[in-house]
Amino acid sequence: MAFKFISEALKTRSQDGLLRRRQVVESANGPMIQVEGKHYINFSSNDYLAMRRSTVVMQAWADGLAEFGAGSGASPLVTGYTNAHQALEAYLAERLNREKVLLFNSGFSANQAICQGLFGHIHQKNPGIIIADKLMHASFVEGAQGVSAKFSRFKHNDASHLQELLSKSNTKNTLVATEGVFSMDGDQAPLTNIVPIINTESTWLMVDDAHGFGTLGDNGLGVVEVFNLSQQQVPILMGTFGKAIGTAGAFIAGSEDLINYLINYSRHYIYSTSMPAAQAYASLTSLNAKLGHERRQVLKERIELFKALADKAGITLMPSDTAIQPVFIGCPEKAVAASGRLKNLGIWVTAIRYPTVPRHTDRLRLTLSAGHDERDIYALVDALQLTLLS
Ligand SMILES: *Cc1c(COP(=O)(O)O)cnc(C)c1O
């Protein structure tokens, strides 16, 4: 049988307790979701500011539809680039203090585009090196593994290990990559230690801030706002709209040359239909919304409440001050069982298993949102206590 590997691969996943299945979400309103007719408080959404269903953002999307139509109709270099796309790019460039910004349909494709763009076909003579944090997101790892650059990893958040790897490499084309807030751990990159060891003459520093953008900083501009990092210090900044912004899509911000280069050479950019203009308009509206300030404050309060209640209940958390609060389990079957018990108690928390996280670090990944009421957090901690400690 030609494709026997398919059934064998599925069998292996199943035997290891790692088979994945999707769940149909039948409705979602506020922090509640309905699955198979039952209702749960959802602690597995990246909608950190509850912008996804904010009337301001939904109305903007509807207004955008009326003005621009449903789809964008073409790729951006053909006729798919509108004043709505341009306005979002210009807003981001100005707020982030970057020369130029480029929109992508997803963070996944933006990460691929960076790796392909900097280390793809035209750099064969100088393949270069990519040095990424060990816990860098799959979309970046996939991109890095798909190009001819040497790919090495530094120990998670270990700036001295990064320095050691940098001192061993003498290529002129080096990309160092890390995340503002790590997607499965919720901890933050030590950027104040990483930035000073990068020689910007020969090395790019890239920060994927998918989880920091929207949630961190007084204006929600993410880690570059928190640490006041210039374009010189972080020449490549990636952020997404599918999480705290409540819409979808992503951007890369950097120098005019970098962005013009991607416009000319990034196949992920050139050969893909642009995001609907209405989506760009709704994203800009979400970024601009005054309620962002208020909701970031509510989110902060919910995180503090959760950590305090968990501590009082004797629940051990991983070190995180962000909306991502993982509970370490260490075994895929046990993580799935814990998630199942929580569901029986009306709490929706997804078990995150290998290969999304390293082996033996399976966990419950809880995400908190400004959409949660205080009582939702109390219910979560009660359920965790019943599930984990009895
Ligand atoms: C979600 C995520 C991405 C991918 O972004 P999408 O817009 O969902 O494709 C990339 N990097 C990190 C760290 C993420 O968490």
Tab-separated table of N, CA and C and ligand atoms in Angstrom, residues 106-108 111 137 139 179 183 208 210-211 238 240 243 249, ligand 1:
chain	number	residue	atom	x	y	z
A	106	SER	N	-1.445	35.745	8.127
A	106	SER	CA	-1.360	35.046	9.411
A	106	SER	C	0.043	35.213	9.964
A	107	GLY	N	0.159	35.005	11.259
A	107	GLY	CA	1.468	34.994	11.885
A	107	GLY	C	2.294	33.844	11.344
A	108	PHE	N	1.626	32.746	11.055
A	108	PHE	CA	2.327	31.586	10.496
A	108	PHE	C	3.037	31.991	9.206
A	111	ASN	N	6.038	34.496	9.759
A	111	ASN	CA	7.268	33.849	10.220
A	111	ASN	C	7.960	33.092	9.090
A	137	HIS	N	7.972	29.342	18.535
A	137	HIS	CA	6.722	28.794	17.970
A	137	HIS	C	6.957	27.932	16.722
A	139	SER	N	5.550	27.804	13.928
A	139	SER	CA	5.508	28.472	12.629
A	139	SER	C	6.876	29.036	12.250
A	179	GLU	N	10.614	35.182	21.353
A	179	GLU	CA	9.223	35.626	21.465
A	179	GLU	C	9.088	36.626	22.603
A	183	SER	N	4.350	31.323	23.927
A	183	SER	CA	2.953	30.959	23.714
A	183	SER	C	2.464	29.824	24.611
A	208	ASP	N	9.001	37.764	17.905
A	208	ASP	CA	7.625	37.373	17.584
A	208	ASP	C	6.804	37.715	18.828
A	210	ALA	N	3.438	37.754	19.231
A	210	ALA	CA	2.034	37.368	19.023
A	210	ALA	C	1.201	37.506	20.303
A	211	HIS	N	1.807	37.193	21.455
A	211	HIS	CA	1.022	37.212	22.701
A	211	HIS	C	1.235	38.476	23.536
A	238	MET	N	7.456	41.113	14.802
A	238	MET	CA	6.266	40.449	14.246
A	238	MET	C	5.164	40.496	15.298
A	240	THR	N	0.613	39.785	15.795
A	240	THR	CA	-0.569	39.209	15.139
A	240	THR	C	-1.841	39.900	15.625
A	243	LYS	N	-5.068	37.385	18.187
A	243	LYS	CA	-5.115	37.147	19.630
A	243	LYS	C	-5.767	38.361	20.310
A	249	GLY	N	-4.833	37.819	11.175
A	249	GLY	CA	-3.785	38.394	10.349
A	249	GLY	C	-2.575	38.780	11.182
B	1	LIG	C1	-0.327	32.249	17.204
B	1	LIG	C2	1.132	32.424	16.971
B	1	LIG	C3	1.657	32.548	15.690
B	1	LIG	C4	0.810	32.357	14.477
B	1	LIG	O1	-0.049	33.411	14.285
B	1	LIG	P1	-1.411	33.164	13.453
B	1	LIG	O2	-1.815	34.517	13.065
B	1	LIG	O3	-2.339	32.475	14.362
B	1	LIG	O4	-1.015	32.310	12.277
B	1	LIG	C5	3.001	32.812	15.558
B	1	LIG	N1	3.796	32.915	16.627
B	1	LIG	C6	3.331	32.764	17.884
B	1	LIG	C7	4.262	32.892	19.037
B	1	LIG	C8	1.984	32.494	18.088
B	1	LIG	O5	1.527	32.296	19.323
